[in-house]
PDB file of C-alpha atoms in Angstrom:
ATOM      1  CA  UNK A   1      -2.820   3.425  13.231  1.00 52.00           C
ATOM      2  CA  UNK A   2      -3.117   0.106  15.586  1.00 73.00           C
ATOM      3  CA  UNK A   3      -3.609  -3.464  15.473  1.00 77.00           C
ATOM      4  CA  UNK A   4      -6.908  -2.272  14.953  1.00 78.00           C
ATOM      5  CA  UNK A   5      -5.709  -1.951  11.154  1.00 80.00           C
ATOM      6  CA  UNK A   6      -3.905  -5.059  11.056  1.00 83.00           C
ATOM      7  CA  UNK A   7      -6.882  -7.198  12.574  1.00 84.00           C
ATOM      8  CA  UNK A   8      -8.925  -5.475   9.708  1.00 83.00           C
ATOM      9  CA  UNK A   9      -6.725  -6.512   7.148  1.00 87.00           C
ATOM     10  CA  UNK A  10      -6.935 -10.329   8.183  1.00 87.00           C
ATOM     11  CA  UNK A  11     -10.454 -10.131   7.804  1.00 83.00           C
ATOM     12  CA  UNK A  12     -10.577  -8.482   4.298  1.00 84.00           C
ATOM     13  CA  UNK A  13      -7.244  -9.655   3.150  1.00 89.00           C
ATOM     14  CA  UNK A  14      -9.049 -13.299   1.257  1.00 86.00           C
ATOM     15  CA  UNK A  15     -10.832 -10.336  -0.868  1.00 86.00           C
ATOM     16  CA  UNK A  16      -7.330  -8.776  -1.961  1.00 92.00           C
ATOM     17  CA  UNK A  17      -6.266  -9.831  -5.201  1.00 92.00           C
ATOM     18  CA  UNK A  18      -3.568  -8.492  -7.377  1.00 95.00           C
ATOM     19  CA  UNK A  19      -3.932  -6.602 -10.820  1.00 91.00           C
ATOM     20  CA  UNK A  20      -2.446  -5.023 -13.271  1.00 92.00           C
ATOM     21  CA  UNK A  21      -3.640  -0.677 -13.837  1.00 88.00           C
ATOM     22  CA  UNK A  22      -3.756   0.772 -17.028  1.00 87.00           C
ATOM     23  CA  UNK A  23      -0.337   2.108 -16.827  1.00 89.00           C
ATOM     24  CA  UNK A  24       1.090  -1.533 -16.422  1.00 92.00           C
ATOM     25  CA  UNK A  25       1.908  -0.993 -12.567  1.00 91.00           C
ATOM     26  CA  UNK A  26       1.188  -4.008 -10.539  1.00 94.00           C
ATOM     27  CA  UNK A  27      -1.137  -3.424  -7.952  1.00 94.00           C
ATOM     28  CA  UNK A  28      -4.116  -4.421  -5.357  1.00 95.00           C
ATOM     29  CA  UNK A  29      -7.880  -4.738  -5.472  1.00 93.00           C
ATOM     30  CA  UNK A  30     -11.007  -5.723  -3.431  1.00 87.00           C
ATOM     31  CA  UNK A  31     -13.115  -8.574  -5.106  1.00 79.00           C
ATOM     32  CA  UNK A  32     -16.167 -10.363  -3.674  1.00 68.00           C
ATOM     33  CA  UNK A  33     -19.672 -10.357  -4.302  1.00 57.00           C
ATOM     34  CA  UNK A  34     -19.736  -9.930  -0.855  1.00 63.00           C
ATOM     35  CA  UNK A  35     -17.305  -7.034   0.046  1.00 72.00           C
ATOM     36  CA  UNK A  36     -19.945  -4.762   1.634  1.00 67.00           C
ATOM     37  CA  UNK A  37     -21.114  -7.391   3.870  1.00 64.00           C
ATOM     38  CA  UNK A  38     -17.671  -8.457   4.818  1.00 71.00           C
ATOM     39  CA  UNK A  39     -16.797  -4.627   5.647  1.00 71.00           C
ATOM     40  CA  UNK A  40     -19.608  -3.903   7.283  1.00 72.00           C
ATOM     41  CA  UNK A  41     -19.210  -7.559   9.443  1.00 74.00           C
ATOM     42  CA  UNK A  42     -15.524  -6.717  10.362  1.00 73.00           C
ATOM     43  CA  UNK A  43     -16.295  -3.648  11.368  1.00 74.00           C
ATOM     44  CA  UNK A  44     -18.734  -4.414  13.605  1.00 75.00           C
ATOM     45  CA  UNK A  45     -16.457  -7.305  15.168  1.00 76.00           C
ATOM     46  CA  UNK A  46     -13.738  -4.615  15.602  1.00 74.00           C
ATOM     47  CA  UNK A  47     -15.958  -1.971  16.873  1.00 77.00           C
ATOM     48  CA  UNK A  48     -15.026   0.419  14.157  1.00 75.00           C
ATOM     49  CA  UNK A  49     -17.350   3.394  13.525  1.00 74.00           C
ATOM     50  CA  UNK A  50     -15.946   4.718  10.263  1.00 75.00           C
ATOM     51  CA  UNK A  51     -15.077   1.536   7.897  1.00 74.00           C
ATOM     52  CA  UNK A  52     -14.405   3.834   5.088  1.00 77.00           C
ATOM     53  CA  UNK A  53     -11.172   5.459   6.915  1.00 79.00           C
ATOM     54  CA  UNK A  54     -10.046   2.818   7.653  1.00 80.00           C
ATOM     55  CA  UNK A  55      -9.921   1.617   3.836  1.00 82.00           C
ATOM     56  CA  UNK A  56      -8.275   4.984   3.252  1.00 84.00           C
ATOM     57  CA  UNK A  57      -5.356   4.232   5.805  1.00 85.00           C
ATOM     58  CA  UNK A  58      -5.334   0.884   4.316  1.00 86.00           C
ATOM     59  CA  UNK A  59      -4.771   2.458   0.869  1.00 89.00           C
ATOM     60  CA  UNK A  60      -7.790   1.212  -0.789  1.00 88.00           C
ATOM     61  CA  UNK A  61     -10.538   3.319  -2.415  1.00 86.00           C
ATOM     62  CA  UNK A  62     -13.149   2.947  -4.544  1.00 80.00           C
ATOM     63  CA  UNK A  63     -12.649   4.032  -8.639  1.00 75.00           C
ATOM     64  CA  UNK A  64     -14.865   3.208 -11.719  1.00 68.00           C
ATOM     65  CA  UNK A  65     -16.310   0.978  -9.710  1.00 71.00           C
ATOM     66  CA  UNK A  66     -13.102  -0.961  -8.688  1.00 78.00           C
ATOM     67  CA  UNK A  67     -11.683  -1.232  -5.210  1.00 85.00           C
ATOM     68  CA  UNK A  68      -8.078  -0.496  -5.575  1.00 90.00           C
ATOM     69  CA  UNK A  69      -4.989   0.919  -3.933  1.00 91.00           C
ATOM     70  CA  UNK A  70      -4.564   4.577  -4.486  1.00 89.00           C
ATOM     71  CA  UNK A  71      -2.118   5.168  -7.180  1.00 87.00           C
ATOM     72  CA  UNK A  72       1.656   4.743  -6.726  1.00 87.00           C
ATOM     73  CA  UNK A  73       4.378   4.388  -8.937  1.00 86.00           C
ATOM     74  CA  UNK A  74       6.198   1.041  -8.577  1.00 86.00           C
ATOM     75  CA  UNK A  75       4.836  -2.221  -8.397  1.00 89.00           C
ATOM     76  CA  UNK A  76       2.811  -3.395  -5.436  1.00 90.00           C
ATOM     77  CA  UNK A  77       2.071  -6.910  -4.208  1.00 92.00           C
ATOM     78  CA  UNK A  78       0.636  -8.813  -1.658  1.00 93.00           C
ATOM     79  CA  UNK A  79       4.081  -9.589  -0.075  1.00 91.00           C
ATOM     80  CA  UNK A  80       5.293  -6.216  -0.294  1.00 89.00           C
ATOM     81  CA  UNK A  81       1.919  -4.661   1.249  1.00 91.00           C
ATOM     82  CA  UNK A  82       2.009  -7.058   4.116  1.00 90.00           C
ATOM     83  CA  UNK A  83       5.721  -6.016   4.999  1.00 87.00           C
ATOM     84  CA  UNK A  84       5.843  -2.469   3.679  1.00 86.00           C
ATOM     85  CA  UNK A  85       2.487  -1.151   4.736  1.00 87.00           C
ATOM     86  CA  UNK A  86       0.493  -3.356   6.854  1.00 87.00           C
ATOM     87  CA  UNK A  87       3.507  -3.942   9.491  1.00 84.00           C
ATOM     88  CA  UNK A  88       4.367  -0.284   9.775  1.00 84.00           C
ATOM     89  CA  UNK A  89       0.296   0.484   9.890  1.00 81.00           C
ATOM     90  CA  UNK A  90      -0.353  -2.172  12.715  1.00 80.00           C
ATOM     91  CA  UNK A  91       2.714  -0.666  15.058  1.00 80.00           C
ATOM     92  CA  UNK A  92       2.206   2.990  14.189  1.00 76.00           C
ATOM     93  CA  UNK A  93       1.771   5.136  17.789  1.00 75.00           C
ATOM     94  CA  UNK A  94       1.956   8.291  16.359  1.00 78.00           C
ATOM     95  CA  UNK A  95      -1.937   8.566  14.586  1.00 74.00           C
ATOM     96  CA  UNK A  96      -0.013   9.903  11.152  1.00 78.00           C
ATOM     97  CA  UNK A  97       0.804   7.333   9.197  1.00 80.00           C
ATOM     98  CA  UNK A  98      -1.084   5.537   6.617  1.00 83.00           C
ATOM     99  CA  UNK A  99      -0.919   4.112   2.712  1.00 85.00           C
ATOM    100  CA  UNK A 100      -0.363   7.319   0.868  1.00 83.00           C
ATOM    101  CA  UNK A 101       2.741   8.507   3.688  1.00 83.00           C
ATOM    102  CA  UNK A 102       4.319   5.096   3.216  1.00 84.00           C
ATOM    103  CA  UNK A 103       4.124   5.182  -0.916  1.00 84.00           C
ATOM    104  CA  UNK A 104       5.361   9.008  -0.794  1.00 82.00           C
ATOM    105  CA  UNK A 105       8.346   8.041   1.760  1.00 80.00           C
ATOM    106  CA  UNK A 106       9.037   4.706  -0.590  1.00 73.00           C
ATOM    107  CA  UNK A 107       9.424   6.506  -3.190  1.00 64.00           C
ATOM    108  CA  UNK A 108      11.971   9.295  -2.171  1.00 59.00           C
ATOM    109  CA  UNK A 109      14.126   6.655  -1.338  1.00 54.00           C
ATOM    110  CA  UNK A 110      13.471   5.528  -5.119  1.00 52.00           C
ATOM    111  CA  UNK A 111      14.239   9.021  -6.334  1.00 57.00           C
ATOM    112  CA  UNK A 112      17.682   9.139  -4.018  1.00 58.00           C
ATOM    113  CA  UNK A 113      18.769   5.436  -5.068  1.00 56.00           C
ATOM    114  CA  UNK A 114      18.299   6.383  -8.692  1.00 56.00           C
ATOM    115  CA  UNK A 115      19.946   9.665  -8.547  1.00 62.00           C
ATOM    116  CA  UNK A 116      22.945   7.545  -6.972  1.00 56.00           C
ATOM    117  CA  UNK A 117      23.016   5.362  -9.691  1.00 60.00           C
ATOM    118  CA  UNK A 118      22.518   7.984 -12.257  1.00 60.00           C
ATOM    119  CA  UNK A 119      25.473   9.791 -10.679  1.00 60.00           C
ATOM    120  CA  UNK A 120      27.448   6.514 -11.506  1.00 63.00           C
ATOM    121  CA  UNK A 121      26.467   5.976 -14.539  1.00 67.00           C
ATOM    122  CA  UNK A 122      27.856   9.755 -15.651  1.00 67.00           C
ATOM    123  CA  UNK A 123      30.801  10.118 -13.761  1.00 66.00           C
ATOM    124  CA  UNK A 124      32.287   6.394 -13.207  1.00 61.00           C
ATOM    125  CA  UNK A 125      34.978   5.402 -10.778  1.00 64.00           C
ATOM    126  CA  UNK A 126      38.783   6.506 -11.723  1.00 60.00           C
ATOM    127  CA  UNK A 127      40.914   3.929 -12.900  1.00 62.00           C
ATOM    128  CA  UNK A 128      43.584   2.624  -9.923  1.00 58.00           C
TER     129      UNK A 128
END
């Protein structure tokens, strides 16, 4: 990933617009009339040769006909994106990270936090 990403985003990112999925997860979509010329125009600014993996390391693909972040299972919005996922995306060095490594990391640390609390919850602290 490079700034290459994040210069991409601040081209699209007046298209992003939150929504809610079926499963009542806040998320992010791609709305325009004019997405495909916008693409297609940032892309050519940026000198990128393969728009669509770039959309793929942004998270976003396209589903019944709906431009949307791949699925993930806690709530996404713009704020979080921009912090979470675009600023890791725009300093990455390494070539291997992108949307679907940053949900899947996000939400071990989920999994551990709630196993804490869980843990907690069962066995409580001993009385002093």
């Amino acid at each position: 990933m490079s700034q290459v990403h994040r210069d991409y985003f601040d081209i699209i990112r007046p298209l992003i617009h939150p929504y809610q999925q079926e499963n009542g997860i806040m998320s992010l979509e791609i709305q325009g009339a004019a997405v495909l010329l916008v693409f297609m125009t940032a892309a050519n600014r940026l000198g990128i040769q393969n728009t669509q993996q770039i959309l793929t390391d942004l998270g976003f693909t396209l589903s019944n006909d709906r431009i949307s972040l791949l699925p993930h299972p806690f709530d996404i919005d713009m704020n979080y994106y921009q912090r979470n996922v675009i600023g890791p995306l725009s300093t990455d060095t390494s070539g291997r990270l992108n949307f679907a490594s940053i949900v899947q990391r996000t939400r071990n640390v989920h999994d551990q936090i709630d196993a804490y609390l869980d843990y907690f919850r069962y066995f409580p602290s001993s009385p002093l």
